mmCIF file of C-alpha atoms in Angstrom:
data_model
loop_
_atom_site.group_PDB
_atom_site.id
_atom_site.type_symbol
_atom_site.label_atom_id
_atom_site.label_comp_id
_atom_site.label_asym_id
_atom_site.label_seq_id
_atom_site.Cartn_x
_atom_site.Cartn_y
_atom_site.Cartn_z
ATOM 1 C CA ASP Q 1 -14.713 -7.693 -27.321
ATOM 2 C CA ALA Q 2 -13.237 -6.513 -24.008
ATOM 3 C CA ASP Q 3 -15.449 -6.571 -20.911
ATOM 4 C CA VAL Q 4 -14.226 -3.194 -19.774
ATOM 5 C CA THR Q 5 -13.377 -0.768 -22.488
ATOM 6 C CA GLN Q 6 -11.676 2.601 -21.986
ATOM 7 C CA THR Q 7 -11.570 5.353 -24.602
ATOM 8 C CA PRO Q 8 -9.341 6.841 -25.728
ATOM 9 C CA ARG Q 9 -6.292 4.479 -25.157
ATOM 10 C CA ASN Q 10 -3.813 7.485 -25.612
ATOM 11 C CA ARG Q 11 -4.349 11.185 -25.335
ATOM 12 C CA ILE Q 12 -1.932 14.110 -25.547
ATOM 13 C CA THR Q 13 -3.329 17.522 -24.678
ATOM 14 C CA LYS Q 14 -2.239 20.900 -23.396
ATOM 15 C CA THR Q 15 -2.422 22.508 -19.964
ATOM 16 C CA GLY Q 16 -5.847 24.009 -19.215
ATOM 17 C CA LYS Q 17 -7.917 21.869 -21.643
ATOM 18 C CA ARG Q 18 -10.872 19.883 -20.518
ATOM 19 C CA ILE Q 19 -10.619 16.228 -20.998
ATOM 20 C CA MET Q 20 -12.973 13.380 -20.635
ATOM 21 C CA LEU Q 21 -12.006 9.730 -20.299
ATOM 22 C CA GLU Q 22 -14.752 7.190 -20.883
ATOM 23 C CA CYS Q 23 -15.342 3.698 -19.563
ATOM 24 C CA SER Q 24 -17.957 1.243 -20.643
ATOM 25 C CA GLN Q 25 -18.552 -2.291 -19.375
ATOM 26 C CA THR Q 26 -20.468 -5.343 -20.492
ATOM 27 C CA LYS Q 27 -20.074 -7.317 -17.264
ATOM 28 C CA GLY Q 28 -23.342 -6.073 -15.745
ATOM 29 C CA HIS Q 29 -21.520 -4.933 -12.671
ATOM 30 C CA ASP Q 30 -22.956 -2.234 -10.418
ATOM 31 C CA ARG Q 31 -19.662 -0.998 -9.083
ATOM 32 C CA MET Q 32 -17.262 1.066 -11.053
ATOM 33 C CA TYR Q 33 -13.957 2.722 -10.321
ATOM 34 C CA TRP Q 34 -11.478 5.133 -11.629
ATOM 35 C CA TYR Q 35 -7.774 4.729 -10.667
ATOM 36 C CA ARG Q 36 -4.568 6.628 -11.516
ATOM 37 C CA GLN Q 37 -1.306 4.803 -11.806
ATOM 38 C CA ASP Q 38 2.115 6.627 -11.478
ATOM 39 C CA PRO Q 39 5.501 4.814 -11.640
ATOM 40 C CA GLY Q 40 6.468 3.580 -8.213
ATOM 41 C CA LEU Q 41 3.216 4.608 -6.562
ATOM 42 C CA GLY Q 42 0.973 1.747 -7.606
ATOM 43 C CA LEU Q 43 -2.753 2.530 -8.210
ATOM 44 C CA ARG Q 44 -4.653 5.189 -6.360
ATOM 45 C CA LEU Q 45 -8.328 5.454 -6.273
ATOM 46 C CA ILE Q 46 -9.744 8.651 -7.671
ATOM 47 C CA TYR Q 47 -13.595 8.139 -7.652
ATOM 48 C CA TYR Q 48 -15.907 5.137 -7.241
ATOM 49 C CA SER Q 49 -19.538 4.487 -7.838
ATOM 50 C CA PHE Q 50 -21.588 1.605 -6.296
ATOM 51 C CA ASP Q 51 -24.586 2.310 -8.436
ATOM 52 C CA VAL Q 52 -25.921 5.082 -10.759
ATOM 53 C CA LYS Q 53 -27.002 7.273 -7.997
ATOM 54 C CA ASP Q 54 -24.027 6.653 -5.765
ATOM 55 C CA ILE Q 55 -20.669 8.505 -6.321
ATOM 56 C CA ASN Q 56 -17.815 8.741 -3.913
ATOM 57 C CA LYS Q 57 -14.501 10.409 -3.688
ATOM 58 C CA GLY Q 58 -11.409 8.286 -3.369
ATOM 59 C CA GLU Q 59 -7.876 9.154 -2.241
ATOM 60 C CA ILE Q 60 -6.993 11.705 -4.854
ATOM 61 C CA SER Q 61 -10.234 13.335 -6.239
ATOM 62 C CA ASP Q 62 -9.040 16.896 -6.347
ATOM 63 C CA GLY Q 63 -9.021 18.188 -9.938
ATOM 64 C CA TYR Q 64 -11.224 15.371 -11.188
ATOM 65 C CA SER Q 65 -14.963 14.890 -11.554
ATOM 66 C CA VAL Q 66 -17.007 11.894 -12.715
ATOM 67 C CA SER Q 67 -20.340 10.975 -14.224
ATOM 68 C CA ARG Q 68 -22.241 7.731 -14.015
ATOM 69 C CA GLN Q 69 -24.506 7.987 -17.030
ATOM 70 C CA ALA Q 70 -25.741 4.457 -16.837
ATOM 71 C CA GLN Q 71 -24.998 1.235 -15.104
ATOM 72 C CA ALA Q 72 -22.543 0.482 -17.896
ATOM 73 C CA LYS Q 73 -20.944 3.908 -18.221
ATOM 74 C CA PHE Q 74 -18.583 5.815 -15.954
ATOM 75 C CA SER Q 75 -16.701 8.928 -17.185
ATOM 76 C CA LEU Q 76 -13.797 10.765 -15.589
ATOM 77 C CA SER Q 77 -13.242 14.481 -16.422
ATOM 78 C CA LEU Q 78 -10.341 16.719 -15.967
ATOM 79 C CA GLU Q 79 -11.933 20.274 -15.998
ATOM 80 C CA SER Q 80 -8.617 22.035 -16.523
ATOM 81 C CA ALA Q 81 -5.806 19.714 -17.026
ATOM 82 C CA ILE Q 82 -2.401 20.208 -15.461
ATOM 83 C CA PRO Q 83 0.950 18.538 -16.216
ATOM 84 C CA ASN Q 84 0.906 16.551 -12.940
ATOM 85 C CA GLN Q 85 -2.103 14.746 -13.970
ATOM 86 C CA THR Q 86 -0.102 13.062 -16.631
ATOM 87 C CA ALA Q 87 -0.499 9.347 -15.732
ATOM 88 C CA LEU Q 88 -2.054 6.015 -16.775
ATOM 89 C CA TYR Q 89 -5.725 5.902 -15.891
ATOM 90 C CA PHE Q 90 -7.744 2.670 -15.276
ATOM 91 C CA CYS Q 91 -11.350 1.961 -15.022
ATOM 92 C CA ALA Q 92 -12.473 -1.093 -13.092
ATOM 93 C CA THR Q 93 -15.637 -2.845 -12.218
ATOM 94 C CA SER Q 94 -16.772 -5.336 -9.536
ATOM 95 C CA ASP Q 95 -19.926 -7.263 -8.840
ATOM 96 C CA SER Q 96 -20.047 -6.519 -5.076
ATOM 97 C CA GLY Q 97 -17.793 -5.325 -2.286
ATOM 98 C CA ASN Q 98 -15.667 -8.411 -1.744
ATOM 99 C CA GLN Q 99 -15.317 -9.566 -5.325
ATOM 100 C CA PRO Q 100 -12.335 -8.941 -7.481
ATOM 101 C CA GLN Q 101 -12.196 -5.904 -9.647
ATOM 102 C CA HIS Q 102 -11.869 -6.242 -13.414
ATOM 103 C CA PHE Q 103 -9.811 -3.637 -15.204
ATOM 104 C CA GLY Q 104 -9.755 -2.002 -18.534
ATOM 105 C CA ASP Q 105 -6.532 -1.675 -20.565
ATOM 106 C CA GLY Q 106 -6.011 1.946 -19.425
ATOM 107 C CA THR Q 107 -5.813 5.339 -20.902
ATOM 108 C CA ARG Q 108 -2.356 6.903 -21.198
ATOM 109 C CA LEU Q 109 -2.797 10.602 -20.750
ATOM 110 C CA SER Q 110 0.001 13.164 -21.352
ATOM 111 C CA ILE Q 111 -0.554 16.856 -20.467
ATOM 112 C CA LEU Q 112 1.917 19.241 -21.895
ATOM 113 C CA ALA I 1 -1.105 4.786 6.822
ATOM 114 C CA GLN I 2 0.130 2.336 4.162
ATOM 115 C CA SER I 3 -2.180 -0.629 3.940
ATOM 116 C CA VAL I 4 -0.051 -2.778 1.556
ATOM 117 C CA THR I 5 3.626 -2.935 1.465
ATOM 118 C CA GLN I 6 5.621 -4.577 -1.377
ATOM 119 C CA PRO I 7 9.235 -4.214 -0.234
ATOM 120 C CA ASP I 8 10.885 -5.168 -3.449
ATOM 121 C CA ILE I 9 10.553 -2.555 -6.205
ATOM 122 C CA HIS I 10 12.368 -4.636 -8.736
ATOM 123 C CA ILE I 11 13.434 -8.317 -8.849
ATOM 124 C CA THR I 12 15.522 -10.204 -11.441
ATOM 125 C CA VAL I 13 15.505 -13.898 -11.861
ATOM 126 C CA SER I 14 16.708 -16.317 -14.456
ATOM 127 C CA GLU I 15 14.255 -18.324 -16.441
ATOM 128 C CA GLY I 16 13.483 -21.599 -14.676
ATOM 129 C CA ALA I 17 14.321 -20.251 -11.216
ATOM 130 C CA SER I 18 11.834 -20.075 -8.491
ATOM 131 C CA LEU I 19 10.159 -16.729 -7.562
ATOM 132 C CA GLU I 20 8.803 -15.236 -4.454
ATOM 133 C CA LEU I 21 7.271 -11.732 -4.346
ATOM 134 C CA ARG I 22 6.664 -10.269 -0.788
ATOM 135 C CA CYS I 23 3.479 -8.525 0.320
ATOM 136 C CA ASN I 24 2.645 -7.372 3.790
ATOM 137 C CA TYR I 25 -0.608 -5.740 4.817
ATOM 138 C CA SER I 26 -1.654 -3.658 7.850
ATOM 139 C CA TYR I 27 -5.132 -4.456 9.033
ATOM 140 C CA GLY I 28 -6.418 -5.882 12.312
ATOM 141 C CA ALA I 29 -8.993 -8.315 10.923
ATOM 142 C CA THR I 30 -8.455 -10.745 8.137
ATOM 143 C CA PRO I 31 -8.641 -8.793 4.820
ATOM 144 C CA TYR I 32 -9.570 -9.962 1.436
ATOM 145 C CA LEU I 33 -6.198 -10.348 -0.505
ATOM 146 C CA PHE I 34 -5.471 -10.237 -4.169
ATOM 147 C CA TRP I 35 -2.468 -10.410 -6.544
ATOM 148 C CA TYR I 36 -2.765 -8.803 -9.906
ATOM 149 C CA VAL I 37 -0.324 -8.807 -12.855
ATOM 150 C CA GLN I 38 0.176 -6.007 -15.372
ATOM 151 C CA SER I 39 1.828 -6.709 -18.638
ATOM 152 C CA PRO I 40 3.173 -3.766 -20.633
ATOM 153 C CA GLY I 41 0.446 -1.777 -22.303
ATOM 154 C CA GLN I 42 -2.308 -3.835 -20.671
ATOM 155 C CA GLY I 43 -4.573 -3.473 -17.610
ATOM 156 C CA LEU I 44 -4.346 -5.496 -14.496
ATOM 157 C CA GLN I 45 -5.236 -9.209 -14.597
ATOM 158 C CA LEU I 46 -6.234 -11.085 -11.494
ATOM 159 C CA LEU I 47 -3.766 -13.814 -10.481
ATOM 160 C CA LEU I 48 -5.456 -15.189 -7.351
ATOM 161 C CA LYS I 49 -7.416 -14.150 -4.282
ATOM 162 C CA TYR I 50 -7.771 -15.075 -0.763
ATOM 163 C CA PHE I 51 -10.928 -14.628 1.260
ATOM 164 C CA SER I 52 -10.905 -17.372 3.890
ATOM 165 C CA GLY I 53 -10.173 -21.069 4.373
ATOM 166 C CA ASP I 54 -7.110 -22.777 3.037
ATOM 167 C CA THR I 55 -4.296 -20.334 3.468
ATOM 168 C CA LEU I 56 -2.444 -21.640 0.362
ATOM 169 C CA VAL I 57 -4.282 -20.459 -2.777
ATOM 170 C CA GLN I 58 -3.669 -21.462 -6.400
ATOM 171 C CA GLY I 59 -3.988 -19.045 -9.231
ATOM 172 C CA ILE I 60 -3.616 -18.884 -12.849
ATOM 173 C CA LYS I 61 -0.325 -19.265 -14.785
ATOM 174 C CA GLY I 62 1.059 -21.583 -12.171
ATOM 175 C CA PHE I 63 1.274 -18.953 -9.395
ATOM 176 C CA GLU I 64 0.284 -19.633 -5.722
ATOM 177 C CA ALA I 65 0.227 -17.432 -2.647
ATOM 178 C CA GLU I 66 0.248 -18.179 1.032
ATOM 179 C CA PHE I 67 -1.563 -16.197 3.677
ATOM 180 C CA LYS I 68 0.231 -16.047 6.973
ATOM 181 C CA ARG I 69 -1.824 -14.151 9.648
ATOM 182 C CA SER I 70 1.004 -14.084 12.087
ATOM 183 C CA GLN I 71 3.245 -12.342 9.700
ATOM 184 C CA SER I 72 0.516 -10.221 8.064
ATOM 185 C CA SER I 73 1.935 -11.523 4.748
ATOM 186 C CA PHE I 74 0.546 -12.762 1.431
ATOM 187 C CA ASN I 75 3.602 -13.649 -0.612
ATOM 188 C CA LEU I 76 3.290 -14.828 -4.280
ATOM 189 C CA ARG I 77 5.328 -17.792 -5.529
ATOM 190 C CA LYS I 78 6.028 -19.659 -8.598
ATOM 191 C CA PRO I 79 8.274 -22.775 -8.741
ATOM 192 C CA SER I 80 9.812 -22.107 -12.234
ATOM 193 C CA VAL I 81 9.552 -18.685 -13.923
ATOM 194 C CA HIS I 82 9.000 -18.375 -17.660
ATOM 195 C CA TRP I 83 10.161 -15.413 -19.703
ATOM 196 C CA SER I 84 6.545 -14.489 -20.309
ATOM 197 C CA ASP I 85 6.149 -13.801 -16.533
ATOM 198 C CA ALA I 86 8.102 -10.620 -16.868
ATOM 199 C CA ALA I 87 5.674 -7.970 -15.812
ATOM 200 C CA GLU I 88 4.649 -5.785 -12.863
ATOM 201 C CA TYR I 89 2.959 -7.446 -10.017
ATOM 202 C CA PHE I 90 0.555 -5.806 -7.463
ATOM 203 C CA CYS I 91 -0.602 -6.990 -4.197
ATOM 204 C CA ALA I 92 -3.998 -5.532 -3.108
ATOM 205 C CA VAL I 93 -6.184 -5.660 -0.033
ATOM 206 C CA LEU I 94 -9.935 -5.126 0.540
ATOM 207 C CA ARG I 95 -10.576 -3.982 4.177
ATOM 208 C CA GLY I 96 -13.789 -4.766 5.805
ATOM 209 C CA SER I 97 -14.296 -1.155 6.981
ATOM 210 C CA THR I 98 -14.189 0.116 3.435
ATOM 211 C CA LEU I 99 -15.502 -2.823 1.580
ATOM 212 C CA GLY I 100 -15.262 -2.367 -2.107
ATOM 213 C CA ARG I 101 -12.197 -0.171 -1.979
ATOM 214 C CA LEU I 102 -8.968 -1.820 -3.120
ATOM 215 C CA TYR I 103 -5.675 -0.637 -1.569
ATOM 216 C CA PHE I 104 -2.702 -1.441 -3.766
ATOM 217 C CA GLY I 105 0.932 -1.898 -3.023
ATOM 218 C CA ARG I 106 3.415 0.090 -5.090
ATOM 219 C CA GLY I 107 4.207 -2.950 -7.264
ATOM 220 C CA THR I 108 7.173 -5.221 -7.939
ATOM 221 C CA GLN I 109 8.672 -5.179 -11.398
ATOM 222 C CA LEU I 110 9.863 -8.661 -12.429
ATOM 223 C CA THR I 111 12.607 -9.075 -15.012
ATOM 224 C CA VAL I 112 13.325 -12.596 -16.314
ATOM 225 C CA TRP I 113 16.763 -13.316 -17.844
ATOM 226 C CA PRO I 114 16.951 -15.983 -20.457
#
């Protein structure tokens, strides 16, 4: 089983819908992250959490919210999806601030 | 300000040829540096990392990278490319002032010709 699991892997939805992307990890890491990848732009940080009670905005948090339900679970929500949120979304985890991050396989989200 | 620059958007090499992917960072102190690879339909896999010490670091899949403080660079190299190396490569930096937050370059797409 993958250490960092993202569900769903693919999602197509309509403008205005509420969407939740889920991430779970079995690595026992405290830190979890949500990134968005767009062609030619690399990965940009949406939100990050250093523990269950600590949530922080990243570079591009507008239009998104997150929930850290447990050490192992970190969900990303789009309250009212819009087409320019069409992208590939990645969840990542790390053990501490200077350790490499471990990535899930991504969720491809298309908003029509 | 851009923390990480990958000047080459797309590189094409022949199988068996050598490879160098460029990465420059902007940060006053020594950052923590990483190279990740992304194969189609997959997440990012760590190739190698530099924290301190020997400036030439070895990674998985036969890759290496050299940290050059004077040039603010961390270029990725491989002596002989295999067709399976075709992927997108990302350089990333952790800055001490925002420890825990990775800043990524925009990526370099590698195509390998047979």
